């Protein structure tokens, strides 16, 4: 078993990793040497500052959300239980960003294999948990609005039910990231520079591509498709109601705003990431400084979801 050909410049789980991993060639299990380029100098120097800002804002914002929900009694609602879980997931991710920053600055992995496995697992946990907790939060709010317009209550909508749902999401996400935890290793390249990456059995290239498809389908396609189908149906139902009261108009506006906010944040942050992975896996991209820089920008954009969500909560 060999490491999947990932050098220090390659962000774990990023589209850049997918690009290099997919475009390398394997011959009887042996990787050929390839020349990797550093990103554009200005961007390379700017990245640690960007990651640091995301870490500071994300950690502060999510910690504030967690504190308020746990300390203010009136904030203990079903919707806020889902928001609390999302804040925990985002906060956990921001805690490992300093490790990414250190690796980026040193151009090597200075930590052990256990931390490599944990950080890589948390990186992928962020991908899955962000979209799934956004989905559960939006589903809850949309059902409440729909029930309000129909003058009825949502059955079984309790704090206990929300806690169980949150636990189920965490268990599901944990299961989803187990393969990445299992395949994470610390390895050295020809220059004895240590890196943290994924190590797959043969055929290595097929396994690597399968991991990207796995991430794309479970971490984006399935939840986003469910997300869109739910809201299209919800808006259709609201539009079909023969009520014209101010309450209904307000409910419609609330649902529409919620739909746009959720979709905008999720799609803005994660669609470029997953599209870049698709492009990297299906085309022979040259590893030029410009291409590498674009992939870093896209990865940074996906990271921003962890610090944008606290601002989104204020409008829910």
PDB file of C-alpha atoms in Angstrom:
ATOM      1  CA  UNK A   1       0.000   0.000   0.000  1.00  0.00           C
ATOM      2  CA  UNK A   2       1.337   3.420  -0.951  1.00  0.00           C
ATOM      3  CA  UNK A   3       0.389   6.935  -0.081  1.00  0.00           C
ATOM      4  CA  UNK A   4      -1.729   8.550  -2.720  1.00  0.00           C
ATOM      5  CA  UNK A   5       0.994  10.755  -4.080  1.00  0.00           C
ATOM      6  CA  UNK A   6       0.199  13.884  -2.162  1.00  0.00           C
ATOM      7  CA  UNK A   7       2.870  16.446  -1.504  1.00  0.00           C
ATOM      8  CA  UNK A   8       2.919  19.128   1.197  1.00  0.00           C
ATOM      9  CA  UNK A   9       1.291  21.698  -1.052  1.00  0.00           C
ATOM     10  CA  UNK A  10      -1.783  19.559  -1.464  1.00  0.00           C
ATOM     11  CA  UNK A  11      -4.634  20.370   0.910  1.00  0.00           C
ATOM     12  CA  UNK A  12      -6.145  17.216   2.363  1.00  0.00           C
ATOM     13  CA  UNK A  13      -9.496  16.586   0.727  1.00  0.00           C
ATOM     14  CA  UNK A  14      -9.233  19.686  -1.451  1.00  0.00           C
ATOM     15  CA  UNK A  15      -9.855  19.789  -5.210  1.00  0.00           C
ATOM     16  CA  UNK A  16      -6.123  20.401  -5.606  1.00  0.00           C
ATOM     17  CA  UNK A  17      -5.493  17.050  -3.999  1.00  0.00           C
ATOM     18  CA  UNK A  18      -8.017  15.513  -6.359  1.00  0.00           C
ATOM     19  CA  UNK A  19      -6.359  17.147  -9.342  1.00  0.00           C
ATOM     20  CA  UNK A  20      -2.886  15.896  -8.560  1.00  0.00           C
ATOM     21  CA  UNK A  21      -4.054  12.492  -7.403  1.00  0.00           C
ATOM     22  CA  UNK A  22      -6.187  11.945 -10.489  1.00  0.00           C
ATOM     23  CA  UNK A  23      -3.581  13.144 -12.975  1.00  0.00           C
ATOM     24  CA  UNK A  24      -0.644  11.183 -11.623  1.00  0.00           C
ATOM     25  CA  UNK A  25       0.210   7.959 -13.400  1.00  0.00           C
ATOM     26  CA  UNK A  26       0.751   4.623 -11.731  1.00  0.00           C
ATOM     27  CA  UNK A  27       2.821   1.792 -13.208  1.00  0.00           C
ATOM     28  CA  UNK A  28       2.572  -1.490 -11.319  1.00  0.00           C
ATOM     29  CA  UNK A  29       1.907   0.439  -8.153  1.00  0.00           C
ATOM     30  CA  UNK A  30       4.839   2.837  -8.582  1.00  0.00           C
ATOM     31  CA  UNK A  31       4.179   6.555  -8.878  1.00  0.00           C
ATOM     32  CA  UNK A  32       6.153   8.519 -11.422  1.00  0.00           C
ATOM     33  CA  UNK A  33       7.718  11.768 -10.302  1.00  0.00           C
ATOM     34  CA  UNK A  34       5.796  14.886 -11.215  1.00  0.00           C
ATOM     35  CA  UNK A  35       6.739  18.513 -10.892  1.00  0.00           C
ATOM     36  CA  UNK A  36       4.413  20.476  -8.673  1.00  0.00           C
ATOM     37  CA  UNK A  37       4.346  24.238  -8.770  1.00  0.00           C
ATOM     38  CA  UNK A  38       3.794  26.558  -5.880  1.00  0.00           C
ATOM     39  CA  UNK A  39       0.823  28.915  -6.121  1.00  0.00           C
ATOM     40  CA  UNK A  40       1.355  32.492  -7.216  1.00  0.00           C
ATOM     41  CA  UNK A  41       3.721  34.189  -4.711  1.00  0.00           C
ATOM     42  CA  UNK A  42       1.229  36.855  -3.612  1.00  0.00           C
ATOM     43  CA  UNK A  43      -1.463  34.262  -2.932  1.00  0.00           C
ATOM     44  CA  UNK A  44       0.975  31.921  -1.233  1.00  0.00           C
ATOM     45  CA  UNK A  45       1.893  34.654   1.264  1.00  0.00           C
ATOM     46  CA  UNK A  46      -1.738  35.668   1.678  1.00  0.00           C
ATOM     47  CA  UNK A  47      -3.137  32.196   2.443  1.00  0.00           C
ATOM     48  CA  UNK A  48      -1.957  31.958   6.078  1.00  0.00           C
ATOM     49  CA  UNK A  49      -3.608  35.318   6.753  1.00  0.00           C
ATOM     50  CA  UNK A  50      -6.855  34.154   5.125  1.00  0.00           C
ATOM     51  CA  UNK A  51      -6.876  30.901   7.087  1.00  0.00           C
ATOM     52  CA  UNK A  52      -6.084  32.777  10.295  1.00  0.00           C
ATOM     53  CA  UNK A  53      -8.961  35.200   9.711  1.00  0.00           C
ATOM     54  CA  UNK A  54     -11.367  32.331   9.032  1.00  0.00           C
ATOM     55  CA  UNK A  55     -10.158  30.610  12.184  1.00  0.00           C
ATOM     56  CA  UNK A  56     -10.524  33.716  14.363  1.00  0.00           C
ATOM     57  CA  UNK A  57     -13.941  34.758  13.051  1.00  0.00           C
ATOM     58  CA  UNK A  58     -15.280  31.213  12.894  1.00  0.00           C
ATOM     59  CA  UNK A  59     -14.102  30.229  16.354  1.00  0.00           C
ATOM     60  CA  UNK A  60     -15.382  33.455  17.924  1.00  0.00           C
ATOM     61  CA  UNK A  61     -18.733  33.397  16.136  1.00  0.00           C
ATOM     62  CA  UNK A  62     -19.489  29.739  16.724  1.00  0.00           C
ATOM     63  CA  UNK A  63     -18.373  29.906  20.354  1.00  0.00           C
ATOM     64  CA  UNK A  64     -20.731  32.850  20.868  1.00  0.00           C
ATOM     65  CA  UNK A  65     -23.603  30.915  19.290  1.00  0.00           C
ATOM     66  CA  UNK A  66     -22.923  27.872  21.478  1.00  0.00           C
ATOM     67  CA  UNK A  67     -22.667  30.015  24.633  1.00  0.00           C
ATOM     68  CA  UNK A  68     -25.898  31.934  23.983  1.00  0.00           C
ATOM     69  CA  UNK A  69     -27.948  28.841  23.175  1.00  0.00           C
ATOM     70  CA  UNK A  70     -26.690  26.957  26.236  1.00  0.00           C
ATOM     71  CA  UNK A  71     -26.883  29.867  28.694  1.00  0.00           C
ATOM     72  CA  UNK A  72     -30.091  31.671  27.699  1.00  0.00           C
ATOM     73  CA  UNK A  73     -33.177  29.592  28.669  1.00  0.00           C
ATOM     74  CA  UNK A  74     -35.472  31.087  26.035  1.00  0.00           C
ATOM     75  CA  UNK A  75     -32.983  30.055  23.343  1.00  0.00           C
ATOM     76  CA  UNK A  76     -33.561  26.375  24.097  1.00  0.00           C
ATOM     77  CA  UNK A  77     -35.806  25.642  21.122  1.00  0.00           C
ATOM     78  CA  UNK A  78     -36.023  22.820  18.616  1.00  0.00           C
ATOM     79  CA  UNK A  79     -34.529  24.916  15.826  1.00  0.00           C
ATOM     80  CA  UNK A  80     -31.709  26.098  18.062  1.00  0.00           C
ATOM     81  CA  UNK A  81     -30.797  22.504  18.909  1.00  0.00           C
ATOM     82  CA  UNK A  82     -29.955  22.021  15.225  1.00  0.00           C
ATOM     83  CA  UNK A  83     -28.165  25.365  15.106  1.00  0.00           C
ATOM     84  CA  UNK A  84     -26.158  24.354  18.185  1.00  0.00           C
ATOM     85  CA  UNK A  85     -25.024  21.164  16.468  1.00  0.00           C
ATOM     86  CA  UNK A  86     -23.986  23.072  13.362  1.00  0.00           C
ATOM     87  CA  UNK A  87     -22.064  25.581  15.480  1.00  0.00           C
ATOM     88  CA  UNK A  88     -20.263  22.724  17.248  1.00  0.00           C
ATOM     89  CA  UNK A  89     -19.326  21.175  13.898  1.00  0.00           C
ATOM     90  CA  UNK A  90     -18.067  24.491  12.525  1.00  0.00           C
ATOM     91  CA  UNK A  91     -16.233  25.310  15.739  1.00  0.00           C
ATOM     92  CA  UNK A  92     -14.525  21.929  15.726  1.00  0.00           C
ATOM     93  CA  UNK A  93     -13.270  22.564  12.209  1.00  0.00           C
ATOM     94  CA  UNK A  94     -11.875  25.994  13.089  1.00  0.00           C
ATOM     95  CA  UNK A  95      -9.915  24.390  15.932  1.00  0.00           C
ATOM     96  CA  UNK A  96      -7.838  22.362  13.460  1.00  0.00           C
ATOM     97  CA  UNK A  97      -7.203  25.258  11.065  1.00  0.00           C
ATOM     98  CA  UNK A  98      -4.031  26.255  12.981  1.00  0.00           C
ATOM     99  CA  UNK A  99      -2.660  22.819  12.080  1.00  0.00           C
ATOM    100  CA  UNK A 100      -3.348  23.533   8.400  1.00  0.00           C
ATOM    101  CA  UNK A 101      -1.665  26.913   8.739  1.00  0.00           C
ATOM    102  CA  UNK A 102       1.410  25.386  10.378  1.00  0.00           C
ATOM    103  CA  UNK A 103       1.686  22.721   7.686  1.00  0.00           C
ATOM    104  CA  UNK A 104       1.343  25.363   4.988  1.00  0.00           C
ATOM    105  CA  UNK A 105       4.068  27.568   6.463  1.00  0.00           C
ATOM    106  CA  UNK A 106       6.520  24.722   7.129  1.00  0.00           C
ATOM    107  CA  UNK A 107       5.769  22.932   3.836  1.00  0.00           C
ATOM    108  CA  UNK A 108       5.796  19.616   5.680  1.00  0.00           C
ATOM    109  CA  UNK A 109       3.742  17.664   8.216  1.00  0.00           C
ATOM    110  CA  UNK A 110       5.459  18.176  11.600  1.00  0.00           C
ATOM    111  CA  UNK A 111       2.934  16.195  13.641  1.00  0.00           C
ATOM    112  CA  UNK A 112       2.388  12.484  14.201  1.00  0.00           C
ATOM    113  CA  UNK A 113       0.098  10.039  12.427  1.00  0.00           C
ATOM    114  CA  UNK A 114      -2.670  10.153  15.037  1.00  0.00           C
ATOM    115  CA  UNK A 115      -3.112  13.901  14.609  1.00  0.00           C
ATOM    116  CA  UNK A 116      -2.943  13.387  10.847  1.00  0.00           C
ATOM    117  CA  UNK A 117      -5.862  10.973  11.052  1.00  0.00           C
ATOM    118  CA  UNK A 118      -7.831  13.244  13.383  1.00  0.00           C
ATOM    119  CA  UNK A 119      -7.303  16.395  11.325  1.00  0.00           C
ATOM    120  CA  UNK A 120      -8.132  14.684   8.051  1.00  0.00           C
ATOM    121  CA  UNK A 121     -11.257  13.187   9.630  1.00  0.00           C
ATOM    122  CA  UNK A 122     -12.332  16.599  10.976  1.00  0.00           C
ATOM    123  CA  UNK A 123     -11.694  18.183   7.560  1.00  0.00           C
ATOM    124  CA  UNK A 124     -14.070  15.722   5.933  1.00  0.00           C
ATOM    125  CA  UNK A 125     -16.482  15.866   8.864  1.00  0.00           C
ATOM    126  CA  UNK A 126     -16.840  19.583   8.138  1.00  0.00           C
ATOM    127  CA  UNK A 127     -17.845  18.815   4.556  1.00  0.00           C
ATOM    128  CA  UNK A 128     -20.550  16.360   5.591  1.00  0.00           C
ATOM    129  CA  UNK A 129     -21.801  17.976   8.805  1.00  0.00           C
ATOM    130  CA  UNK A 130     -22.130  21.492   7.348  1.00  0.00           C
ATOM    131  CA  UNK A 131     -24.544  20.478   4.633  1.00  0.00           C
ATOM    132  CA  UNK A 132     -26.484  17.939   6.702  1.00  0.00           C
ATOM    133  CA  UNK A 133     -27.052  20.203   9.709  1.00  0.00           C
ATOM    134  CA  UNK A 134     -28.027  23.059   7.398  1.00  0.00           C
ATOM    135  CA  UNK A 135     -30.514  20.673   5.833  1.00  0.00           C
ATOM    136  CA  UNK A 136     -32.006  19.548   9.162  1.00  0.00           C
ATOM    137  CA  UNK A 137     -32.294  23.150  10.354  1.00  0.00           C
ATOM    138  CA  UNK A 138     -34.016  24.292   7.185  1.00  0.00           C
ATOM    139  CA  UNK A 139     -36.338  21.273   7.120  1.00  0.00           C
ATOM    140  CA  UNK A 140     -37.434  22.045  10.670  1.00  0.00           C
ATOM    141  CA  UNK A 141     -38.103  25.712   9.965  1.00  0.00           C
ATOM    142  CA  UNK A 142     -39.931  25.030   6.714  1.00  0.00           C
ATOM    143  CA  UNK A 143     -42.225  22.461   8.331  1.00  0.00           C
ATOM    144  CA  UNK A 144     -43.067  24.912  11.105  1.00  0.00           C
ATOM    145  CA  UNK A 145     -43.959  27.661   8.651  1.00  0.00           C
ATOM    146  CA  UNK A 146     -46.074  25.298   6.574  1.00  0.00           C
ATOM    147  CA  UNK A 147     -47.890  24.019   9.672  1.00  0.00           C
ATOM    148  CA  UNK A 148     -48.523  27.601  10.815  1.00  0.00           C
ATOM    149  CA  UNK A 149     -50.218  28.515   7.548  1.00  0.00           C
ATOM    150  CA  UNK A 150     -52.428  25.441   7.879  1.00  0.00           C
ATOM    151  CA  UNK A 151     -53.295  26.195  11.527  1.00  0.00           C
ATOM    152  CA  UNK A 152     -51.891  22.982  12.893  1.00  0.00           C
ATOM    153  CA  UNK A 153     -48.936  21.782  14.927  1.00  0.00           C
ATOM    154  CA  UNK A 154     -46.004  19.718  13.715  1.00  0.00           C
ATOM    155  CA  UNK A 155     -46.398  16.323  15.351  1.00  0.00           C
ATOM    156  CA  UNK A 156     -43.499  14.977  17.400  1.00  0.00           C
ATOM    157  CA  UNK A 157     -41.572  18.254  17.125  1.00  0.00           C
ATOM    158  CA  UNK A 158     -39.939  18.246  20.546  1.00  0.00           C
ATOM    159  CA  UNK A 159     -36.566  19.044  22.052  1.00  0.00           C
ATOM    160  CA  UNK A 160     -36.050  15.339  22.624  1.00  0.00           C
ATOM    161  CA  UNK A 161     -36.811  14.631  18.995  1.00  0.00           C
ATOM    162  CA  UNK A 162     -34.375  17.338  17.874  1.00  0.00           C
ATOM    163  CA  UNK A 163     -31.653  15.917  20.110  1.00  0.00           C
ATOM    164  CA  UNK A 164     -32.203  12.422  18.719  1.00  0.00           C
ATOM    165  CA  UNK A 165     -32.121  13.771  15.162  1.00  0.00           C
ATOM    166  CA  UNK A 166     -28.880  15.616  15.888  1.00  0.00           C
ATOM    167  CA  UNK A 167     -27.363  12.472  17.372  1.00  0.00           C
ATOM    168  CA  UNK A 168     -28.379  10.484  14.292  1.00  0.00           C
ATOM    169  CA  UNK A 169     -26.709  13.053  12.043  1.00  0.00           C
ATOM    170  CA  UNK A 170     -23.494  12.882  14.085  1.00  0.00           C
ATOM    171  CA  UNK A 171     -23.488   9.085  13.963  1.00  0.00           C
ATOM    172  CA  UNK A 172     -24.075   9.144  10.207  1.00  0.00           C
ATOM    173  CA  UNK A 173     -21.327  11.706   9.617  1.00  0.00           C
ATOM    174  CA  UNK A 174     -18.915   9.739  11.815  1.00  0.00           C
ATOM    175  CA  UNK A 175     -19.562   6.619   9.762  1.00  0.00           C
ATOM    176  CA  UNK A 176     -19.057   8.588   6.543  1.00  0.00           C
ATOM    177  CA  UNK A 177     -15.631   9.883   7.604  1.00  0.00           C
ATOM    178  CA  UNK A 178     -14.328   6.566   8.980  1.00  0.00           C
ATOM    179  CA  UNK A 179     -12.768   5.579   5.618  1.00  0.00           C
ATOM    180  CA  UNK A 180     -10.755   8.810   5.546  1.00  0.00           C
ATOM    181  CA  UNK A 181      -9.597   8.242   9.123  1.00  0.00           C
ATOM    182  CA  UNK A 182      -8.587   4.672   8.290  1.00  0.00           C
ATOM    183  CA  UNK A 183      -6.646   5.552   5.125  1.00  0.00           C
ATOM    184  CA  UNK A 184      -4.859   8.611   6.556  1.00  0.00           C
ATOM    185  CA  UNK A 185      -1.092   8.202   6.966  1.00  0.00           C
ATOM    186  CA  UNK A 186       2.080  10.230   7.363  1.00  0.00           C
ATOM    187  CA  UNK A 187       4.606   9.471   4.632  1.00  0.00           C
ATOM    188  CA  UNK A 188       7.773  10.907   3.084  1.00  0.00           C
ATOM    189  CA  UNK A 189       8.515  11.766  -0.533  1.00  0.00           C
ATOM    190  CA  UNK A 190      11.792  11.319  -2.388  1.00  0.00           C
ATOM    191  CA  UNK A 191      13.234  14.332  -0.567  1.00  0.00           C
ATOM    192  CA  UNK A 192      12.192  12.904   2.815  1.00  0.00           C
ATOM    193  CA  UNK A 193       9.627  15.666   3.303  1.00  0.00           C
ATOM    194  CA  UNK A 194       6.796  14.374   5.481  1.00  0.00           C
ATOM    195  CA  UNK A 195       3.178  14.801   4.429  1.00  0.00           C
ATOM    196  CA  UNK A 196      -0.252  13.845   5.713  1.00  0.00           C
ATOM    197  CA  UNK A 197      -2.442  12.179   3.115  1.00  0.00           C
ATOM    198  CA  UNK A 198      -4.452   9.155   2.083  1.00  0.00           C
ATOM    199  CA  UNK A 199      -2.980   5.718   1.474  1.00  0.00           C
ATOM    200  CA  UNK A 200      -5.055   3.360  -0.660  1.00  0.00           C
ATOM    201  CA  UNK A 201      -4.679  -0.292  -1.659  1.00  0.00           C
ATOM    202  CA  UNK A 202      -4.182  -1.254  -5.295  1.00  0.00           C
ATOM    203  CA  UNK A 203      -5.461  -0.211  -7.765  1.00  0.00           C
ATOM    204  CA  UNK A 204      -4.538   3.034  -6.077  1.00  0.00           C
ATOM    205  CA  UNK A 205      -5.782   5.401  -8.751  1.00  0.00           C
ATOM    206  CA  UNK A 206      -9.217   3.774  -8.851  1.00  0.00           C
ATOM    207  CA  UNK A 207      -9.510   3.965  -5.062  1.00  0.00           C
ATOM    208  CA  UNK A 208      -8.536   7.625  -5.082  1.00  0.00           C
ATOM    209  CA  UNK A 209     -11.137   8.521  -7.699  1.00  0.00           C
ATOM    210  CA  UNK A 210     -13.724   6.469  -5.827  1.00  0.00           C
ATOM    211  CA  UNK A 211     -13.020   8.493  -2.668  1.00  0.00           C
ATOM    212  CA  UNK A 212     -13.687  11.742  -4.554  1.00  0.00           C
ATOM    213  CA  UNK A 213     -16.936  10.384  -6.004  1.00  0.00           C
ATOM    214  CA  UNK A 214     -17.949   9.133  -2.545  1.00  0.00           C
ATOM    215  CA  UNK A 215     -17.359  12.615  -1.123  1.00  0.00           C
ATOM    216  CA  UNK A 216     -19.221  14.304  -3.966  1.00  0.00           C
ATOM    217  CA  UNK A 217     -22.303  12.074  -3.830  1.00  0.00           C
ATOM    218  CA  UNK A 218     -22.766  11.785  -0.050  1.00  0.00           C
ATOM    219  CA  UNK A 219     -21.377  15.219   0.818  1.00  0.00           C
ATOM    220  CA  UNK A 220     -23.170  17.263  -1.818  1.00  0.00           C
ATOM    221  CA  UNK A 221     -25.414  15.624  -4.424  1.00  0.00           C
ATOM    222  CA  UNK A 222     -27.691  13.689  -2.047  1.00  0.00           C
ATOM    223  CA  UNK A 223     -28.274  16.431   0.571  1.00  0.00           C
ATOM    224  CA  UNK A 224     -28.569  19.265  -1.962  1.00  0.00           C
ATOM    225  CA  UNK A 225     -30.996  17.309  -4.127  1.00  0.00           C
ATOM    226  CA  UNK A 226     -33.102  16.524  -1.052  1.00  0.00           C
ATOM    227  CA  UNK A 227     -32.813  20.147   0.012  1.00  0.00           C
ATOM    228  CA  UNK A 228     -34.063  21.461  -3.333  1.00  0.00           C
ATOM    229  CA  UNK A 229     -36.882  18.928  -3.720  1.00  0.00           C
ATOM    230  CA  UNK A 230     -38.149  19.739  -0.229  1.00  0.00           C
ATOM    231  CA  UNK A 231     -38.311  23.484  -0.790  1.00  0.00           C
ATOM    232  CA  UNK A 232     -39.760  23.276  -4.279  1.00  0.00           C
ATOM    233  CA  UNK A 233     -42.554  21.141  -2.840  1.00  0.00           C
ATOM    234  CA  UNK A 234     -42.958  23.478   0.129  1.00  0.00           C
ATOM    235  CA  UNK A 235     -43.241  26.588  -2.038  1.00  0.00           C
ATOM    236  CA  UNK A 236     -45.682  24.768  -4.312  1.00  0.00           C
ATOM    237  CA  UNK A 237     -47.861  23.856  -1.330  1.00  0.00           C
ATOM    238  CA  UNK A 238     -47.816  27.404   0.002  1.00  0.00           C
ATOM    239  CA  UNK A 239     -48.672  28.773  -3.404  1.00  0.00           C
ATOM    240  CA  UNK A 240     -51.638  26.425  -3.657  1.00  0.00           C
ATOM    241  CA  UNK A 241     -53.193  27.594  -0.389  1.00  0.00           C
ATOM    242  CA  UNK A 242     -56.285  29.717  -0.873  1.00  0.00           C
ATOM    243  CA  UNK A 243     -55.503  31.969   2.072  1.00  0.00           C
ATOM    244  CA  UNK A 244     -54.642  35.591   1.547  1.00  0.00           C
ATOM    245  CA  UNK A 245     -54.112  36.821   5.048  1.00  0.00           C
ATOM    246  CA  UNK A 246     -51.136  38.875   6.132  1.00  0.00           C
ATOM    247  CA  UNK A 247     -49.924  35.864   8.117  1.00  0.00           C
ATOM    248  CA  UNK A 248     -49.713  33.764   4.967  1.00  0.00           C
ATOM    249  CA  UNK A 249     -47.887  36.502   3.092  1.00  0.00           C
ATOM    250  CA  UNK A 250     -45.396  36.797   5.924  1.00  0.00           C
ATOM    251  CA  UNK A 251     -44.957  33.022   6.013  1.00  0.00           C
ATOM    252  CA  UNK A 252     -44.300  32.937   2.285  1.00  0.00           C
ATOM    253  CA  UNK A 253     -41.692  35.666   2.572  1.00  0.00           C
ATOM    254  CA  UNK A 254     -40.099  33.894   5.524  1.00  0.00           C
ATOM    255  CA  UNK A 255     -39.834  30.598   3.663  1.00  0.00           C
ATOM    256  CA  UNK A 256     -38.526  32.289   0.535  1.00  0.00           C
ATOM    257  CA  UNK A 257     -35.887  34.168   2.525  1.00  0.00           C
ATOM    258  CA  UNK A 258     -34.899  31.005   4.357  1.00  0.00           C
ATOM    259  CA  UNK A 259     -34.635  29.068   1.091  1.00  0.00           C
ATOM    260  CA  UNK A 260     -32.477  31.705  -0.542  1.00  0.00           C
ATOM    261  CA  UNK A 261     -30.259  32.136   2.523  1.00  0.00           C
ATOM    262  CA  UNK A 262     -29.648  28.426   3.015  1.00  0.00           C
ATOM    263  CA  UNK A 263     -29.110  27.691  -0.651  1.00  0.00           C
ATOM    264  CA  UNK A 264     -26.915  30.749  -1.160  1.00  0.00           C
ATOM    265  CA  UNK A 265     -24.537  29.930   1.683  1.00  0.00           C
ATOM    266  CA  UNK A 266     -24.369  26.216   0.965  1.00  0.00           C
ATOM    267  CA  UNK A 267     -24.019  26.536  -2.789  1.00  0.00           C
ATOM    268  CA  UNK A 268     -21.694  29.535  -2.665  1.00  0.00           C
ATOM    269  CA  UNK A 269     -19.250  27.804  -0.357  1.00  0.00           C
ATOM    270  CA  UNK A 270     -19.415  24.205  -1.538  1.00  0.00           C
ATOM    271  CA  UNK A 271     -20.437  24.111  -5.208  1.00  0.00           C
ATOM    272  CA  UNK A 272     -17.086  25.457  -6.503  1.00  0.00           C
ATOM    273  CA  UNK A 273     -15.269  22.934  -4.299  1.00  0.00           C
ATOM    274  CA  UNK A 274     -17.157  19.946  -5.682  1.00  0.00           C
ATOM    275  CA  UNK A 275     -17.185  21.231  -9.271  1.00  0.00           C
ATOM    276  CA  UNK A 276     -13.419  21.665  -9.089  1.00  0.00           C
ATOM    277  CA  UNK A 277     -13.098  18.065  -7.932  1.00  0.00           C
ATOM    278  CA  UNK A 278     -15.165  16.916 -10.916  1.00  0.00           C
ATOM    279  CA  UNK A 279     -13.058  18.952 -13.330  1.00  0.00           C
ATOM    280  CA  UNK A 280      -9.860  17.669 -11.754  1.00  0.00           C
ATOM    281  CA  UNK A 281     -10.979  14.052 -12.022  1.00  0.00           C
ATOM    282  CA  UNK A 282     -12.235  14.270 -15.604  1.00  0.00           C
ATOM    283  CA  UNK A 283      -9.621  16.476 -17.264  1.00  0.00           C
ATOM    284  CA  UNK A 284      -5.854  16.528 -17.518  1.00  0.00           C
ATOM    285  CA  UNK A 285      -5.148  19.801 -15.745  1.00  0.00           C
ATOM    286  CA  UNK A 286      -1.621  21.207 -15.971  1.00  0.00           C
ATOM    287  CA  UNK A 287      -0.174  21.863 -12.519  1.00  0.00           C
ATOM    288  CA  UNK A 288       0.683  25.496 -13.210  1.00  0.00           C
ATOM    289  CA  UNK A 289       0.944  28.172 -10.503  1.00  0.00           C
ATOM    290  CA  UNK A 290      -2.334  29.683 -11.719  1.00  0.00           C
ATOM    291  CA  UNK A 291      -4.225  26.369 -11.534  1.00  0.00           C
ATOM    292  CA  UNK A 292      -2.819  25.632  -8.086  1.00  0.00           C
ATOM    293  CA  UNK A 293      -3.773  29.125  -6.932  1.00  0.00           C
ATOM    294  CA  UNK A 294      -7.340  28.749  -8.204  1.00  0.00           C
ATOM    295  CA  UNK A 295      -7.697  25.491  -6.287  1.00  0.00           C
ATOM    296  CA  UNK A 296      -6.435  27.151  -3.109  1.00  0.00           C
ATOM    297  CA  UNK A 297      -8.953  29.978  -3.517  1.00  0.00           C
ATOM    298  CA  UNK A 298     -11.783  27.469  -3.991  1.00  0.00           C
ATOM    299  CA  UNK A 299     -10.691  25.500  -0.927  1.00  0.00           C
ATOM    300  CA  UNK A 300     -10.526  28.714   1.120  1.00  0.00           C
ATOM    301  CA  UNK A 301     -14.044  29.585  -0.033  1.00  0.00           C
ATOM    302  CA  UNK A 302     -15.331  26.259   1.289  1.00  0.00           C
ATOM    303  CA  UNK A 303     -13.604  26.980   4.608  1.00  0.00           C
ATOM    304  CA  UNK A 304     -15.491  30.267   4.948  1.00  0.00           C
ATOM    305  CA  UNK A 305     -18.763  28.396   5.494  1.00  0.00           C
ATOM    306  CA  UNK A 306     -17.636  27.779   9.071  1.00  0.00           C
ATOM    307  CA  UNK A 307     -17.479  31.510   9.798  1.00  0.00           C
ATOM    308  CA  UNK A 308     -20.431  32.643   7.656  1.00  0.00           C
ATOM    309  CA  UNK A 309     -22.966  30.397   9.355  1.00  0.00           C
ATOM    310  CA  UNK A 310     -23.029  32.340  12.669  1.00  0.00           C
ATOM    311  CA  UNK A 311     -24.060  35.440  10.717  1.00  0.00           C
ATOM    312  CA  UNK A 312     -26.735  33.436   8.938  1.00  0.00           C
ATOM    313  CA  UNK A 313     -28.245  32.288  12.250  1.00  0.00           C
ATOM    314  CA  UNK A 314     -29.251  35.858  13.037  1.00  0.00           C
ATOM    315  CA  UNK A 315     -31.643  35.850  10.078  1.00  0.00           C
ATOM    316  CA  UNK A 316     -33.284  32.465  10.727  1.00  0.00           C
TER     317      UNK A 316
END
